[in-house]
CSV table of C-alpha atoms in Angstrom, one decimal:
chain,number,residue,atom,x,y,z
A,1,MET,CA,-42.5,253.6,116.8
A,2,GLU,CA,-42.0,252.0,120.2
A,3,LEU,CA,-41.8,254.1,123.3
A,4,THR,CA,-38.4,252.6,124.1
A,5,THR,CA,-37.1,254.0,120.8
A,6,ILE,CA,-38.7,257.3,121.3
A,7,TRP,CA,-37.1,257.7,124.7
A,8,PHE,CA,-33.7,256.7,123.3
A,9,ILE,CA,-34.1,259.5,120.8
A,10,LEU,CA,-35.2,261.9,123.4
A,11,ILE,CA,-32.2,261.1,125.6
A,12,ALA,CA,-29.9,261.5,122.6
A,13,VAL,CA,-31.5,265.0,122.0
A,14,LEU,CA,-30.8,265.9,125.6
A,15,TRP,CA,-27.2,265.0,125.3
A,16,ILE,CA,-26.9,266.9,122.1
A,17,GLY,CA,-28.3,270.0,123.8
A,18,TYR,CA,-26.0,269.5,126.7
A,19,PHE,CA,-22.8,269.2,124.7
A,20,CYS,CA,-23.7,272.0,122.3
A,21,LEU,CA,-24.5,274.5,125.1
A,22,GLU,CA,-22.3,273.4,128.0
A,23,GLY,CA,-19.5,272.8,125.5
A,24,PHE,CA,-18.8,276.5,125.0
A,25,ASP,CA,-19.1,277.0,128.7
A,26,PHE,CA,-16.3,274.5,129.2
A,27,GLY,CA,-14.3,276.1,126.5
A,28,VAL,CA,-14.5,279.6,128.0
A,29,GLY,CA,-13.5,278.2,131.4
A,30,MET,CA,-10.5,276.4,130.0
A,31,LEU,CA,-9.3,279.4,128.0
A,32,LEU,CA,-9.4,281.8,131.0
A,33,PRO,CA,-5.6,281.8,131.6
A,34,PHE,CA,-4.8,282.0,127.9
A,35,LEU,CA,-7.0,284.9,126.7
A,36,ALA,CA,-7.3,287.1,129.7
A,37,LYS,CA,-4.5,289.6,130.4
A,38,ASP,CA,-5.9,291.0,133.7
A,39,ASP,CA,-8.8,290.7,136.0
A,40,THR,CA,-11.0,292.9,133.8
A,41,ASP,CA,-10.5,290.5,130.9
A,42,ARG,CA,-11.3,287.5,133.1
A,43,ARG,CA,-14.5,289.2,134.3
A,44,VAL,CA,-15.5,289.9,130.7
A,45,MET,CA,-15.0,286.2,129.8
A,46,ILE,CA,-16.9,284.9,132.8
A,47,ASN,CA,-19.7,287.4,132.1
A,48,THR,CA,-20.2,285.9,128.6
A,49,ILE,CA,-21.5,282.7,130.2
A,50,GLY,CA,-22.6,284.1,133.6
A,51,PRO,CA,-26.3,284.3,132.7
A,52,VAL,CA,-26.5,280.9,131.0
A,53,TRP,CA,-24.1,278.4,132.4
A,54,ASP,CA,-26.3,277.0,135.1
A,55,GLY,CA,-29.3,276.8,132.7
A,56,ASN,CA,-27.1,274.8,130.3
A,57,GLU,CA,-26.4,272.2,133.1
A,58,VAL,CA,-30.1,271.5,133.3
A,59,TRP,CA,-29.8,269.5,130.1
A,60,LEU,CA,-27.4,267.1,132.0
A,61,LEU,CA,-29.7,266.8,134.9
A,62,VAL,CA,-32.7,266.0,132.7
A,63,ALA,CA,-30.7,263.6,130.6
A,64,GLY,CA,-29.6,261.7,133.8
A,65,GLY,CA,-33.2,261.8,135.2
A,66,ALA,CA,-34.6,260.6,131.9
A,67,THR,CA,-32.1,257.7,131.7
A,68,PHE,CA,-32.9,256.7,135.3
A,69,ALA,CA,-36.7,256.7,134.6
A,70,ALA,CA,-36.8,255.3,131.1
A,71,PHE,CA,-33.8,252.8,131.2
A,72,PRO,CA,-33.1,252.0,134.8
A,73,GLU,CA,-30.9,249.0,134.0
A,74,TRP,CA,-28.7,251.3,131.8
A,75,TYR,CA,-28.5,253.9,134.5
A,76,ALA,CA,-27.6,251.3,137.2
A,77,THR,CA,-24.9,249.6,135.1
A,78,LEU,CA,-23.5,252.9,133.9
A,79,PHE,CA,-23.2,254.6,137.3
A,80,SER,CA,-21.8,251.5,139.0
A,81,GLY,CA,-19.3,250.8,136.3
A,82,PHE,CA,-18.2,254.4,135.6
A,83,TYR,CA,-18.4,255.4,139.2
A,84,LEU,CA,-15.0,257.0,139.5
A,85,PRO,CA,-15.0,259.1,136.3
A,86,LEU,CA,-18.6,260.2,136.9
A,87,LEU,CA,-17.7,261.2,140.4
A,88,LEU,CA,-14.7,263.2,139.2
A,89,ILE,CA,-17.0,264.9,136.7
A,90,LEU,CA,-19.6,265.7,139.4
A,91,VAL,CA,-17.0,267.1,141.8
A,92,ALA,CA,-15.5,269.2,139.0
A,93,LEU,CA,-18.9,270.6,138.1
A,94,ILE,CA,-19.7,271.4,141.8
A,95,VAL,CA,-16.3,273.2,142.2
A,96,ARG,CA,-16.8,275.1,139.0
A,97,GLY,CA,-20.2,276.3,140.1
A,98,LEU,CA,-18.9,277.4,143.4
A,99,ALA,CA,-16.1,279.3,141.7
A,100,PHE,CA,-18.6,281.2,139.5
A,101,GLU,CA,-20.6,282.1,142.6
A,102,TYR,CA,-17.8,282.9,145.1
A,103,ARG,CA,-15.1,284.5,142.9
A,104,ALA,CA,-16.4,288.0,143.4
A,105,LYS,CA,-17.3,287.7,147.0
A,106,ARG,CA,-14.0,289.1,148.2
A,107,ASP,CA,-11.9,291.9,146.8
A,108,ASP,CA,-8.6,289.9,147.1
A,109,ALA,CA,-6.4,289.0,144.2
A,110,LYS,CA,-5.3,285.6,145.7
A,111,TRP,CA,-8.9,284.7,146.4
A,112,ARG,CA,-9.9,285.4,142.8
A,113,ARG,CA,-6.9,283.6,141.4
A,114,ASN,CA,-7.7,280.4,143.4
A,115,TRP,CA,-11.3,280.4,142.1
A,116,ASP,CA,-10.0,281.0,138.6
A,117,ILE,CA,-7.9,277.9,138.9
A,118,ALA,CA,-11.1,276.1,140.1
A,119,ILE,CA,-12.9,277.3,136.9
A,120,VAL,CA,-10.2,276.0,134.6
A,121,VAL,CA,-9.9,272.6,136.3
A,122,GLY,CA,-13.7,272.3,136.7
A,123,SER,CA,-14.1,272.9,133.0
A,124,PHE,CA,-11.1,270.7,131.9
A,125,VAL,CA,-12.1,267.5,133.7
A,126,PRO,CA,-15.6,267.1,132.3
A,127,ALA,CA,-14.5,268.2,128.8
A,128,LEU,CA,-12.0,265.3,128.8
A,129,LEU,CA,-13.9,262.7,130.7
A,130,TRP,CA,-17.2,263.0,128.9
A,131,GLY,CA,-15.4,261.9,125.7
A,132,VAL,CA,-13.7,259.0,127.5
A,133,ALA,CA,-17.1,257.9,129.0
A,134,PHE,CA,-19.0,258.0,125.7
A,135,ALA,CA,-16.3,256.3,123.8
A,136,ASN,CA,-16.4,253.4,126.2
A,137,ILE,CA,-20.1,253.2,125.9
A,138,LEU,CA,-19.8,252.9,122.2
A,139,ARG,CA,-16.8,250.5,122.2
A,140,GLY,CA,-18.4,248.3,124.9
A,141,VAL,CA,-17.2,247.4,128.3
A,142,PRO,CA,-17.0,244.1,130.3
A,143,ILE,CA,-20.6,243.4,131.4
A,144,ASP,CA,-21.5,239.9,132.7
A,145,ALA,CA,-24.7,238.0,132.3
A,146,ASP,CA,-26.2,239.8,135.3
A,147,HIS,CA,-25.6,243.2,133.7
A,148,GLU,CA,-22.9,244.0,136.2
A,149,TYR,CA,-19.7,245.9,135.1
A,150,VAL,CA,-16.7,243.6,135.9
A,151,GLY,CA,-13.9,245.9,134.7
A,152,GLY,CA,-11.8,248.4,136.6
A,153,PHE,CA,-11.0,252.1,136.2
A,154,PHE,CA,-8.1,251.5,134.0
A,155,THR,CA,-10.2,249.4,131.7
A,156,LEU,CA,-11.8,252.6,130.6
A,157,LEU,CA,-8.5,254.3,129.8
A,158,ASN,CA,-8.0,252.4,126.5
A,159,PRO,CA,-6.6,254.2,123.4
A,160,TYR,CA,-9.9,254.6,121.7
A,161,ALA,CA,-11.5,256.2,124.7
A,162,LEU,CA,-8.5,258.5,125.2
A,163,VAL,CA,-8.8,259.7,121.6
A,164,GLY,CA,-12.5,260.3,122.3
A,165,GLY,CA,-11.6,262.4,125.4
A,166,LEU,CA,-9.0,264.4,123.3
A,167,THR,CA,-11.7,265.0,120.7
A,168,THR,CA,-14.3,266.4,123.0
A,169,LEU,CA,-11.6,268.5,124.8
A,170,LEU,CA,-10.5,270.1,121.5
A,171,LEU,CA,-14.1,270.5,120.2
A,172,PHE,CA,-15.1,272.3,123.4
A,173,LEU,CA,-12.0,274.5,123.3
A,174,SER,CA,-12.7,275.5,119.8
A,175,HIS,CA,-16.4,276.0,120.5
A,176,GLY,CA,-15.5,278.2,123.5
A,177,ALA,CA,-13.0,280.3,121.5
A,178,VAL,CA,-15.5,280.9,118.7
A,179,PHE,CA,-18.2,281.8,121.3
A,180,LEU,CA,-15.9,284.4,122.9
A,181,ALA,CA,-15.1,285.9,119.5
A,182,LEU,CA,-18.9,286.2,119.0
A,183,LYS,CA,-19.8,287.5,122.4
A,184,THR,CA,-17.0,290.0,123.2
A,185,ASP,CA,-15.5,293.1,121.7
A,186,GLY,CA,-12.1,294.7,121.8
A,187,PRO,CA,-8.8,292.8,122.5
A,188,ILE,CA,-10.4,289.6,123.8
A,189,ARG,CA,-12.4,289.3,120.6
A,190,HIS,CA,-9.3,289.6,118.5
A,191,ARG,CA,-7.3,287.1,120.6
A,192,ALA,CA,-10.2,284.6,120.7
A,193,GLY,CA,-10.6,284.8,117.0
A,194,THR,CA,-7.0,284.2,116.4
A,195,LEU,CA,-6.8,281.2,118.7
A,196,ALA,CA,-10.1,279.8,117.4
A,197,SER,CA,-8.5,279.1,114.0
A,198,THR,CA,-5.7,277.0,115.6
A,199,LEU,CA,-8.1,275.2,118.0
A,200,THR,CA,-10.6,274.4,115.2
A,201,ALA,CA,-7.9,273.0,113.0
A,202,ALA,CA,-6.7,270.8,115.8
A,203,ALA,CA,-10.3,269.7,116.5
A,204,VAL,CA,-10.8,268.8,112.9
A,205,GLY,CA,-7.8,266.5,113.0
A,206,ALA,CA,-8.8,264.8,116.3
A,207,ALA,CA,-12.5,264.5,115.3
A,208,ALA,CA,-11.5,262.9,112.0
A,209,VAL,CA,-9.5,260.2,113.7
A,210,PHE,CA,-12.1,259.5,116.3
A,211,LEU,CA,-15.1,259.5,113.9
A,212,VAL,CA,-13.4,257.3,111.3
A,213,TRP,CA,-12.3,254.9,114.1
A,214,THR,CA,-15.9,254.8,115.4
A,215,GLN,CA,-17.4,254.2,112.0
A,216,ALA,CA,-15.0,251.4,111.3
A,217,GLU,CA,-15.7,249.7,114.6
A,218,THR,CA,-19.4,250.1,115.2
A,219,GLY,CA,-20.7,252.5,112.6
A,220,THR,CA,-24.0,252.2,110.6
A,221,MET,CA,-25.1,253.9,107.4
A,222,GLY,CA,-26.9,256.5,109.5
A,223,SER,CA,-23.9,257.3,111.7
A,224,GLY,CA,-21.7,257.5,108.6
A,225,VAL,CA,-24.0,260.2,107.1
A,226,ALA,CA,-24.1,262.1,110.4
A,227,PHE,CA,-20.3,261.9,110.8
A,228,LEU,CA,-19.7,263.2,107.2
A,229,ALA,CA,-22.1,266.1,107.8
A,230,ALA,CA,-20.4,266.9,111.1
A,231,ALA,CA,-17.0,266.9,109.4
A,232,ALA,CA,-18.4,269.3,106.7
A,233,ALA,CA,-19.8,271.6,109.4
A,234,LEU,CA,-16.5,271.6,111.3
A,235,GLY,CA,-14.6,272.4,108.1
A,236,ALA,CA,-17.0,275.2,107.4
A,237,ALA,CA,-16.4,276.5,110.9
A,238,LEU,CA,-12.7,276.5,110.3
A,239,VAL,CA,-13.1,278.6,107.1
A,240,ALA,CA,-15.4,281.0,108.9
A,241,THR,CA,-12.9,281.4,111.8
A,242,ILE,CA,-10.1,282.2,109.4
A,243,ARG,CA,-12.3,284.8,107.7
A,244,ARG,CA,-13.4,286.2,111.1
A,245,ARG,CA,-17.1,285.4,110.5
A,246,GLU,CA,-17.9,284.7,114.2
A,247,GLY,CA,-21.6,284.0,113.8
A,248,TRP,CA,-21.1,281.4,111.0
A,249,ALA,CA,-18.1,279.9,112.9
A,250,PHE,CA,-20.2,279.4,116.0
A,251,LEU,CA,-23.0,277.9,114.0
A,252,GLY,CA,-20.5,275.5,112.4
A,253,THR,CA,-19.1,274.3,115.7
A,254,PHE,CA,-22.6,274.0,117.2
A,255,VAL,CA,-23.9,271.9,114.2
A,256,ALA,CA,-20.7,269.8,114.1
A,257,ILE,CA,-21.0,268.9,117.8
A,258,ALA,CA,-24.8,268.2,117.4
A,259,LEU,CA,-24.2,265.9,114.3
A,260,ALA,CA,-21.3,264.1,115.9
A,261,VAL,CA,-23.3,263.3,119.0
A,262,ALA,CA,-26.2,262.2,116.9
A,263,GLY,CA,-23.9,260.0,114.9
A,264,LEU,CA,-22.6,258.4,118.1
A,265,PHE,CA,-26.2,257.5,119.2
A,266,LEU,CA,-27.0,256.2,115.7
A,267,ALA,CA,-23.9,254.0,115.9
A,268,LEU,CA,-25.0,252.7,119.4
A,269,PHE,CA,-28.7,252.0,118.7
A,270,PRO,CA,-30.3,249.6,119.5
A,271,ASP,CA,-27.7,248.9,122.2
A,272,VAL,CA,-27.4,251.3,125.1
A,273,MET,CA,-24.4,249.6,126.7
A,274,PRO,CA,-22.8,246.7,124.7
A,275,THR,CA,-20.6,244.1,126.4
A,276,THR,CA,-17.1,243.0,125.4
A,277,LEU,CA,-17.5,239.6,127.1
A,278,ALA,CA,-18.3,236.5,125.1
A,279,ASP,CA,-20.5,235.1,127.9
A,280,GLY,CA,-21.8,238.5,128.9
A,281,ALA,CA,-25.1,240.2,128.2
A,282,GLY,CA,-25.2,243.7,126.8
A,283,LEU,CA,-27.9,246.2,127.5
A,284,THR,CA,-30.4,247.3,124.7
A,285,THR,CA,-33.3,249.6,124.5
A,286,THR,CA,-35.5,246.5,125.2
A,287,ASN,CA,-33.9,244.7,128.1
A,288,ALA,CA,-32.9,248.0,129.9
A,289,ALA,CA,-36.2,249.8,129.6
A,290,ALA,CA,-38.8,250.6,132.3
A,291,THR,CA,-42.4,249.4,132.1
A,292,SER,CA,-44.6,250.6,129.3
A,293,TYR,CA,-46.8,252.4,131.9
A,294,THR,CA,-43.8,254.4,133.2
A,295,LEU,CA,-42.8,255.4,129.7
A,296,LYS,CA,-46.3,256.5,128.8
A,297,ILE,CA,-46.5,258.8,131.9
A,298,MET,CA,-43.0,260.2,131.1
A,299,THR,CA,-44.1,260.9,127.6
A,300,VAL,CA,-47.1,262.9,128.7
A,301,VAL,CA,-44.9,264.9,131.1
A,302,ALA,CA,-42.3,265.5,128.5
A,303,VAL,CA,-44.8,266.8,125.9
A,304,CYS,CA,-46.2,269.2,128.5
A,305,PHE,CA,-43.1,270.7,130.0
A,306,THR,CA,-40.3,270.4,127.3
A,307,PRO,CA,-41.7,273.3,125.2
A,308,ILE,CA,-41.8,275.6,128.3
A,309,VAL,CA,-38.2,274.9,129.1
A,310,LEU,CA,-37.1,275.5,125.5
A,311,ILE,CA,-39.0,278.8,125.3
A,312,TYR,CA,-37.6,280.0,128.6
A,313,GLN,CA,-34.0,279.1,127.7
A,314,GLY,CA,-34.3,280.6,124.3
A,315,TRP,CA,-35.7,283.8,125.9
A,316,THR,CA,-32.7,283.9,128.2
A,317,TYR,CA,-30.2,283.8,125.3
A,318,TRP,CA,-32.1,286.5,123.5
A,319,VAL,CA,-32.1,288.8,126.5
A,320,PHE,CA,-28.3,288.4,126.9
A,321,ARG,CA,-27.4,288.4,123.2
A,322,LYS,CA,-25.3,291.5,123.1
A,323,ARG,CA,-21.5,291.7,123.1
A,324,ILE,CA,-19.5,292.4,126.2
A,325,ALA,CA,-16.4,294.5,126.4
A,326,ALA,CA,-14.1,295.8,129.1
A,327,HIS,CA,-16.0,299.1,129.4
A,328,HIS,CA,-19.1,297.2,130.5
A,329,ILE,CA,-17.3,295.9,133.6
A,330,PRO,CA,-17.9,298.3,136.5
A,331,THR,CA,-14.8,299.3,138.5
A,332,ALA,CA,-14.5,298.2,142.1
A,333,PRO,CA,-15.9,300.9,144.4
A,334,ALA,CA,-13.4,303.2,146.0
A,335,THR,CA,-12.8,302.7,149.7
A,336,ASP,CA,-14.7,305.4,151.7
A,337,PRO,CA,-12.3,307.8,153.4
A,338,ALA,CA,-12.1,307.7,157.2
A,339,PRO,CA,-14.5,310.1,158.9
A,340,ALA,CA,-12.9,313.3,160.1
A,341,ALA,CA,-12.1,313.5,163.8
A,342,ARG,CA,-14.4,315.6,165.9
């Protein structure tokens, strides 16, 4: 197998890891105003992802870095053509990270409420725009013979891409609700389990439309198998949510997202960014790749360090595996009484 193909697969694996792990982070953030009744509930929800959300974002950083090093032409065309949506995603992720860090810095209801809004918006924007971006990569965009994107921002807002954005949005909402049902106890667990059934049913409908559309437009036999398996996993997740089997439901949404993303990359290969122009030149794993020497060095580095990262992140999830409930949240310390006058 050629190194270009190996690195295409590795980048696909990195995106699968990112969407499966960061997906429930986005879902929890978006569900904050719908499942929490008071500040204690909001703290419970945020604490379910508190120890892991920043580690989950490492998958995105590594995916971007791997794309830059292994396929520099793909990286350059993608980031120049998708500049505005990717900038919006980046700003949303920054604001969301600040909200997690600064929310508890002041004991003020308005302060916390404003940061809660930042968490919701910072989760919603990437959840929607990642689907829009990947749908456009699959569908193809106007790229000229010099590998330059010649479309505009509204070129990316086509019906197929919007359906893709709606699909990722609903999948992440469902994934997040199931995760909350799995990780919490008490009233939030009950509310999350109830909402998860509705959201998973909606995700099934949106995913069916998007995956069938994708298969009809650019699908291969491999992508078709992956999409069917993803549909089966999402259907099993729906059954599990109805029966309140949180562990199986989370496994179902996790596997469904993984298989769906794998199917998208199978449908894309060997292209990495096809063109819609008759006189244009699309990007493939061959003409967008770095030199063979660069790929060899990167492969050695990946073989050495990837297992360490996986072991560390797996250990983190194991340490913070227990459920969280309202009684685990410490109350705010009482204000010290004024000293007695002397």
